[in-house]
Coordinates of C-alpha atoms in Angstrom, one line a residue:
M1277 CA 135.4 101.9 88.0
S1278 CA 136.0 104.3 91.3
D1279 CA 134.3 103.3 94.4
L1280 CA 132.0 106.7 94.0
A1281 CA 131.3 106.0 90.3
A1282 CA 129.7 102.7 91.8
T1283 CA 128.2 103.5 94.4
Q1284 CA 126.2 106.3 91.7
D1285 CA 125.8 103.4 89.5
L1286 CA 124.2 101.4 92.4
D1287 CA 122.4 104.5 93.6
S1288 CA 121.0 105.3 89.9
R1289 CA 120.3 101.6 88.3
L1290 CA 117.2 101.3 92.1
E1291 CA 115.8 104.5 91.2
Q1292 CA 114.9 102.8 87.9
H1293 CA 112.6 101.2 90.0
R1294 CA 110.6 104.0 93.0
K1295 CA 107.7 104.3 90.8
E1296 CA 106.3 100.5 90.4
L1297 CA 108.0 99.5 93.5
T1298 CA 105.6 102.3 95.5
G1299 CA 102.7 101.5 93.0
Y1300 CA 103.5 97.7 94.1
C1301 CA 103.3 97.9 97.7
Y1302 CA 100.3 100.6 97.4
R1303 CA 98.8 98.1 96.2
M1304 CA 98.8 95.2 99.3
L1305 CA 99.0 98.2 101.5
G1306 CA 95.9 101.0 101.2
S1307 CA 98.1 103.5 102.0
S1308 CA 100.7 106.3 101.0
F1309 CA 103.0 107.0 103.3
E1310 CA 103.1 103.5 104.6
A1311 CA 104.3 102.3 100.7
E1312 CA 106.7 105.1 100.3
D1313 CA 108.0 103.3 103.3
A1314 CA 107.7 100.0 102.0
V1315 CA 109.5 101.4 99.3
Q1316 CA 112.6 103.4 101.6
D1317 CA 113.0 100.1 103.2
T1318 CA 113.4 97.6 100.4
M1319 CA 116.2 100.5 98.4
V1320 CA 117.7 100.2 102.2
R1321 CA 118.0 96.2 102.7
A1322 CA 119.0 95.8 98.6
W1323 CA 121.7 98.8 99.5
R1324 CA 122.5 96.5 102.4
S1325 CA 122.6 93.1 101.1
F1326 CA 123.7 94.2 97.0
E1327 CA 126.9 91.9 97.6
K1328 CA 125.3 88.8 98.1
F1329 CA 122.6 89.9 94.9
E1330 CA 124.5 87.3 92.8
G1331 CA 122.7 88.0 89.7
R1332 CA 120.0 84.8 89.1
S1333 CA 117.4 87.1 88.7
S1334 CA 116.5 90.2 86.9
L1335 CA 117.9 93.5 89.4
R1336 CA 113.9 94.4 89.3
S1337 CA 112.3 90.6 90.3
W1338 CA 115.2 91.1 93.3
L1339 CA 113.4 93.7 94.1
Y1340 CA 110.2 92.8 93.9
R1341 CA 110.9 89.9 96.4
I1342 CA 112.4 92.4 98.9
A1343 CA 109.9 94.8 98.5
T1344 CA 106.9 91.8 99.4
N1345 CA 108.7 91.0 102.7
V1346 CA 108.3 93.8 103.6
C1347 CA 104.8 93.8 103.1
L1348 CA 103.8 91.2 103.8
D1349 CA 106.3 92.5 107.4
M1350 CA 104.0 95.5 107.5
L1351 CA 101.1 93.5 106.7
N1352 CA 101.8 91.0 109.4
A1353 CA 100.2 93.7 112.0
G1354 CA 97.1 93.1 110.9
N1355 CA 95.7 95.7 110.0
R1356 CA 93.9 95.5 107.7
R1357 CA 92.8 99.2 105.1
A1358 CA 89.1 100.9 104.3
R1359 CA 86.8 102.8 103.2
P1360 CA 83.9 103.8 105.2
M1361 CA 81.7 101.7 103.2
D1362 CA 83.9 98.1 104.0
L1363 CA 82.7 98.8 107.6
S1364 CA 79.1 99.4 108.4
G1365 CA 76.6 100.2 106.0
P1366 CA 74.6 103.9 104.5
T1367 CA 73.3 105.8 107.8
P1368 CA 70.6 107.7 106.8
V1369 CA 71.1 111.8 106.7
A1370 CA 67.8 112.2 109.8
Q1371 CA 70.4 109.8 112.0
A1372 CA 73.7 110.6 110.8
Q1373 CA 77.1 111.7 113.7
L1374 CA 80.2 112.6 113.0
N1375 CA 82.2 109.4 114.7
A1376 CA 86.1 110.0 113.8
R1377 CA 88.2 107.3 113.8
P1378 CA 92.3 106.3 113.3
E1379 CA 93.8 107.0 110.9
I1380 CA 94.9 103.4 109.9
T1381 CA 91.9 102.9 109.8
W1382 CA 92.0 104.3 105.8
L1383 CA 93.0 103.9 102.7
E1384 CA 94.2 106.8 101.8
P1385 CA 94.3 107.8 98.6
V1386 CA 97.9 108.6 95.7
P1387 CA 99.0 110.7 93.8
D1388 CA 99.5 109.5 90.4
G1389 CA 102.9 110.2 90.0
R1390 CA 104.0 108.5 92.7
V1391 CA 102.7 105.3 91.1
L1392 CA 102.2 104.8 88.0
P1393 CA 104.9 104.9 86.2
S1394 CA 105.5 106.0 82.0
V1395 CA 104.2 102.7 79.8
A1396 CA 104.0 102.4 76.1
D1397 CA 101.0 99.6 75.4
P1398 CA 97.6 101.4 76.6
A1399 CA 96.7 98.5 77.1
E1400 CA 98.5 98.0 80.3
T1401 CA 98.2 102.0 80.9
A1402 CA 94.8 101.1 81.8
V1403 CA 94.9 98.2 84.2
E1404 CA 97.8 99.9 86.0
R1405 CA 95.3 103.0 86.8
E1406 CA 92.1 100.6 87.0
T1407 CA 94.1 98.3 89.6
I1408 CA 94.3 101.3 91.8
R1409 CA 91.4 102.7 92.7
L1410 CA 90.2 103.5 95.9
A1411 CA 87.4 100.0 95.2
F1412 CA 89.9 98.1 93.4
V1413 CA 92.3 98.6 96.3
A1414 CA 89.5 98.3 99.1
A1415 CA 89.3 95.2 97.7
L1416 CA 92.3 94.1 97.8
Q1417 CA 92.8 94.4 102.0
H1418 CA 90.2 91.3 102.2
L1419 CA 92.9 89.0 100.6
P1420 CA 95.4 87.5 103.1
P1421 CA 99.4 89.1 102.6
K1422 CA 100.1 86.1 100.4
Q1423 CA 97.2 86.1 98.2
R1424 CA 96.7 89.3 97.7
A1425 CA 100.9 89.7 96.8
V1426 CA 100.4 86.8 94.6
L1427 CA 97.1 88.4 92.3
I1428 CA 98.4 91.7 92.3
L1429 CA 101.4 90.1 90.4
R1430 CA 99.7 87.9 88.7
E1431 CA 96.9 90.1 87.5
V1432 CA 98.2 93.5 87.6
L1433 CA 101.8 93.3 86.9
A1434 CA 101.3 89.8 84.6
W1435 CA 103.6 87.9 86.0
K1436 CA 104.8 84.8 85.2
A1437 CA 103.2 81.2 87.9
S1438 CA 106.7 80.1 88.2
E1439 CA 108.3 84.1 88.5
V1440 CA 106.1 84.4 91.4
A1441 CA 106.9 81.2 92.9
E1442 CA 109.6 81.6 92.9
L1443 CA 109.7 84.7 94.2
L1444 CA 107.5 83.9 97.4
G1445 CA 109.8 81.0 97.9
T1446 CA 106.7 78.2 97.2
T1447 CA 105.1 75.3 94.3
V1448 CA 103.4 76.6 91.3
A1449 CA 100.3 74.5 92.2
S1450 CA 100.1 76.5 95.3
V1451 CA 100.7 79.9 93.4
N1452 CA 97.7 79.0 90.8
S1453 CA 96.1 78.3 93.4
A1454 CA 96.0 81.2 95.8
L1455 CA 95.1 83.3 92.4
Q1456 CA 92.3 81.4 91.5
R1457 CA 91.0 81.8 95.9
A1458 CA 92.5 86.0 95.5
R1459 CA 89.8 85.9 92.0
A1460 CA 86.8 84.3 93.7
T1461 CA 87.3 87.2 97.0
L1462 CA 87.6 89.9 94.7
N1463 CA 84.5 88.5 92.2
E1464 CA 82.1 88.9 95.9
Q1465 CA 83.4 92.4 96.5
G1466 CA 82.5 93.2 93.4
P1467 CA 84.6 96.5 93.4
A1468 CA 82.8 98.3 90.8
T1469 CA 83.7 99.6 87.3
S1470 CA 84.5 102.6 86.7
D1471 CA 85.2 105.0 82.9
A1472 CA 89.0 105.1 81.9
A1473 CA 89.4 109.4 82.1
D1474 CA 93.1 108.8 80.2
P1475 CA 92.8 111.7 79.1
L1476 CA 90.0 112.5 79.6
D1477 CA 87.3 111.9 76.4
E1478 CA 85.2 115.6 75.7
E1479 CA 81.8 113.7 77.8
Q1480 CA 84.3 113.3 80.4
Q1481 CA 85.2 116.9 80.7
H1482 CA 81.8 118.6 80.2
L1483 CA 80.6 116.2 83.4
L1484 CA 83.4 118.0 85.9
E1485 CA 82.3 121.5 84.6
R1486 CA 79.4 121.4 85.5
Y1487 CA 80.6 120.2 88.7
V1488 CA 82.6 122.7 89.8
A1489 CA 79.4 124.9 88.6
A1490 CA 77.0 123.4 90.5
F1491 CA 79.8 123.1 93.7
E1492 CA 80.6 126.6 94.0
G1493 CA 77.4 127.6 93.4
Y1494 CA 76.2 124.8 95.5
D1495 CA 73.0 125.0 93.5
M1496 CA 72.1 121.2 94.5
K1497 CA 69.2 120.6 91.7
A1498 CA 72.4 120.8 89.2
L1499 CA 74.2 119.3 91.3
T1500 CA 71.5 115.8 91.9
A1501 CA 71.3 115.9 87.9
L1502 CA 75.3 115.0 87.3
L1503 CA 74.3 112.0 91.0
H1504 CA 73.6 107.8 90.3
E1505 CA 70.8 107.6 91.9
D1506 CA 72.3 105.5 94.4
A1507 CA 75.7 107.8 94.3
T1508 CA 77.7 106.9 97.5
M1509 CA 79.7 109.6 99.7
S1510 CA 82.1 109.3 102.5
M1511 CA 84.7 111.9 104.6
P1512 CA 87.7 110.4 106.0
P1513 CA 88.6 110.3 108.2
Y1514 CA 84.8 110.3 109.9
D1515 CA 83.1 106.7 109.5
L1516 CA 79.2 108.4 108.1
W1517 CA 78.5 107.1 104.8
L1518 CA 75.8 108.2 102.7
R1519 CA 74.0 106.9 99.9
G1520 CA 71.7 107.7 97.6
H1521 CA 70.7 112.1 95.6
D1522 CA 68.3 112.6 99.0
D1523 CA 70.5 111.6 102.2
I1524 CA 73.9 113.4 99.5
V1525 CA 71.9 117.0 99.5
G1526 CA 70.2 116.5 103.1
W1527 CA 73.5 116.8 104.2
M1528 CA 75.0 119.0 101.7
L1529 CA 72.4 121.6 103.1
G1530 CA 72.5 120.8 106.2
V1531 CA 75.9 120.0 108.5
G1532 CA 77.6 120.2 105.1
D1533 CA 76.5 123.8 104.5
V1534 CA 79.3 125.1 106.1
C1535 CA 81.0 124.0 102.7
R1536 CA 79.2 126.3 101.1
G1537 CA 81.1 129.1 98.5
S1538 CA 83.8 127.1 98.6
R1539 CA 87.0 127.4 95.8
L1540 CA 87.4 124.4 92.9
V1541 CA 90.6 122.9 92.9
P1542 CA 91.7 120.2 89.6
T1543 CA 93.7 117.1 90.7
V1544 CA 94.1 113.6 90.0
A1545 CA 94.4 110.4 92.6
N1546 CA 93.7 106.9 92.3
G1547 CA 93.7 107.8 88.4
V1548 CA 91.0 108.9 88.7
P1549 CA 89.6 112.9 88.7
A1550 CA 90.4 114.8 91.9
F1551 CA 89.9 118.5 93.1
A1552 CA 91.3 120.4 96.0
H1553 CA 88.3 121.7 97.4
Y1554 CA 89.2 124.9 99.7
H1555 CA 87.0 126.1 102.4
P1556 CA 86.1 130.3 102.6
S1557 CA 88.6 131.5 105.9
A1558 CA 87.0 132.7 109.2
D1559 CA 89.1 136.3 108.0
G1560 CA 87.6 136.9 104.7
E1561 CA 90.5 137.1 103.4
G1562 CA 90.3 134.3 100.7
Y1563 CA 90.4 130.0 101.1
E1564 CA 91.5 127.1 102.9
P1565 CA 91.7 123.6 102.3
W1566 CA 89.3 122.0 103.5
A1567 CA 89.2 118.6 101.8
L1568 CA 90.8 116.4 98.3
I1569 CA 87.4 115.3 97.1
V1570 CA 88.0 112.3 94.8
L1571 CA 85.4 111.3 92.7
E1572 CA 84.1 107.8 90.6
L1573 CA 82.4 108.0 86.9
S1574 CA 81.0 105.7 85.3
D1575 CA 78.3 106.0 82.0
G1576 CA 78.7 109.5 82.1
R1577 CA 77.9 110.2 85.8
I1578 CA 79.0 111.1 89.4
G1579 CA 78.9 107.0 91.3
G1580 CA 81.4 108.0 94.2
M1581 CA 82.5 111.0 96.2
D1582 CA 85.6 110.3 99.2
F1583 CA 86.2 113.7 100.8
F1584 CA 89.5 113.2 102.3
L1585 CA 88.9 115.7 105.1
D1586 CA 92.7 115.3 106.9
T1587 CA 94.0 118.3 104.5
K1588 CA 97.5 119.0 106.5
R1589 CA 98.4 115.4 104.6
W1590 CA 97.2 115.5 101.2
F1591 CA 97.8 118.3 99.5
P1592 CA 101.5 118.8 100.7
L1593 CA 102.0 114.9 98.9
F1594 CA 99.3 115.8 96.6
D1595 CA 102.0 119.2 95.2
L1596 CA 98.6 121.4 96.4
P1597 CA 98.7 124.7 97.1
A1598 CA 98.7 126.5 100.7
R1599 CA 95.9 128.9 99.9
L1600 CA 94.2 130.7 97.1
D1601 CA 94.0 134.3 97.6
K1602 CA 90.4 136.5 96.9
T1603 CA 90.4 136.0 93.4
G1604 CA 91.2 132.0 93.2
A1605 CA 94.6 131.9 92.6
P1606 CA 97.4 130.3 94.4
V1607 CA 99.2 131.0 98.0
E1608 CA 102.7 129.1 98.1
A1609 CA 102.8 127.9 101.9
E1610 CA 105.9 131.1 102.5
E1611 CA 103.3 133.5 102.0
A1612 CA 100.2 131.8 103.4
E1613 CA 102.4 131.2 106.5
S1614 CA 103.2 135.3 106.6
A1615 CA 100.5 136.3 105.6

């Protein structure tokens, strides 16, 4: 095999693992952008040291070892990603203030297509989707880095304890102890479960249709009927979050009234339904990006609405239109810039 062919072959073999490695690094780091950086660093390290790879383990296991070390190095900086509800209690709408925190504070959404590999086993697919949910990844951030790695490798990726011990350079007993402590912490955090949504069933589709109609029509009575009584709403990069019908509706009819007349475009994020939220543009010529809304569905209602407002980061990542025209049709970036 020529040097060029060998290079192309190695590139191809490494790329086959990119998506699942990105999912692993996302769970570890809580940031879609940091996860992609970690995987790219993993690929570079693998390329540079491939001659030292002696095949004593599979290429996949070797790449996970490198990715784990990359993530642990990044986490040694001490930063833990969080959701607003991890930092404070809910704020009554009458006292609500918008206080922004730095971007590195927040747990980030991620497109399904970047982290969910195609898996034939429905049960395995369900685990993959459930464990990239915002609530689950937020709970993972409460674990020390090595416990986090152990739990993800054992519980999400179904590695054997002996395989994890070899990867981390420790003992099976140490791995089992770390897993036990990680499970206990996760149980304390109690991330709420959500309804399976792959694919959406008829009831869920109807729920989302009603949500779009209520939001676009700014019908708060109809919206309230779709929410759990203790539903939550957050708006990173602001640390404010609200709980319950009255406070959510109070916000929507107060400061949030700027959202009146908006349009929603469906997408998916973190294994659950999401919407690109477009706000009427100031010139009246269409709609501009306002937020990425990630929903949590449970028991036939909406339990959570997370509005990620930094659309310059999220809309390109999710391949969303840069603008909508007056009819709500997408306008691509080149057209939007020239308009």
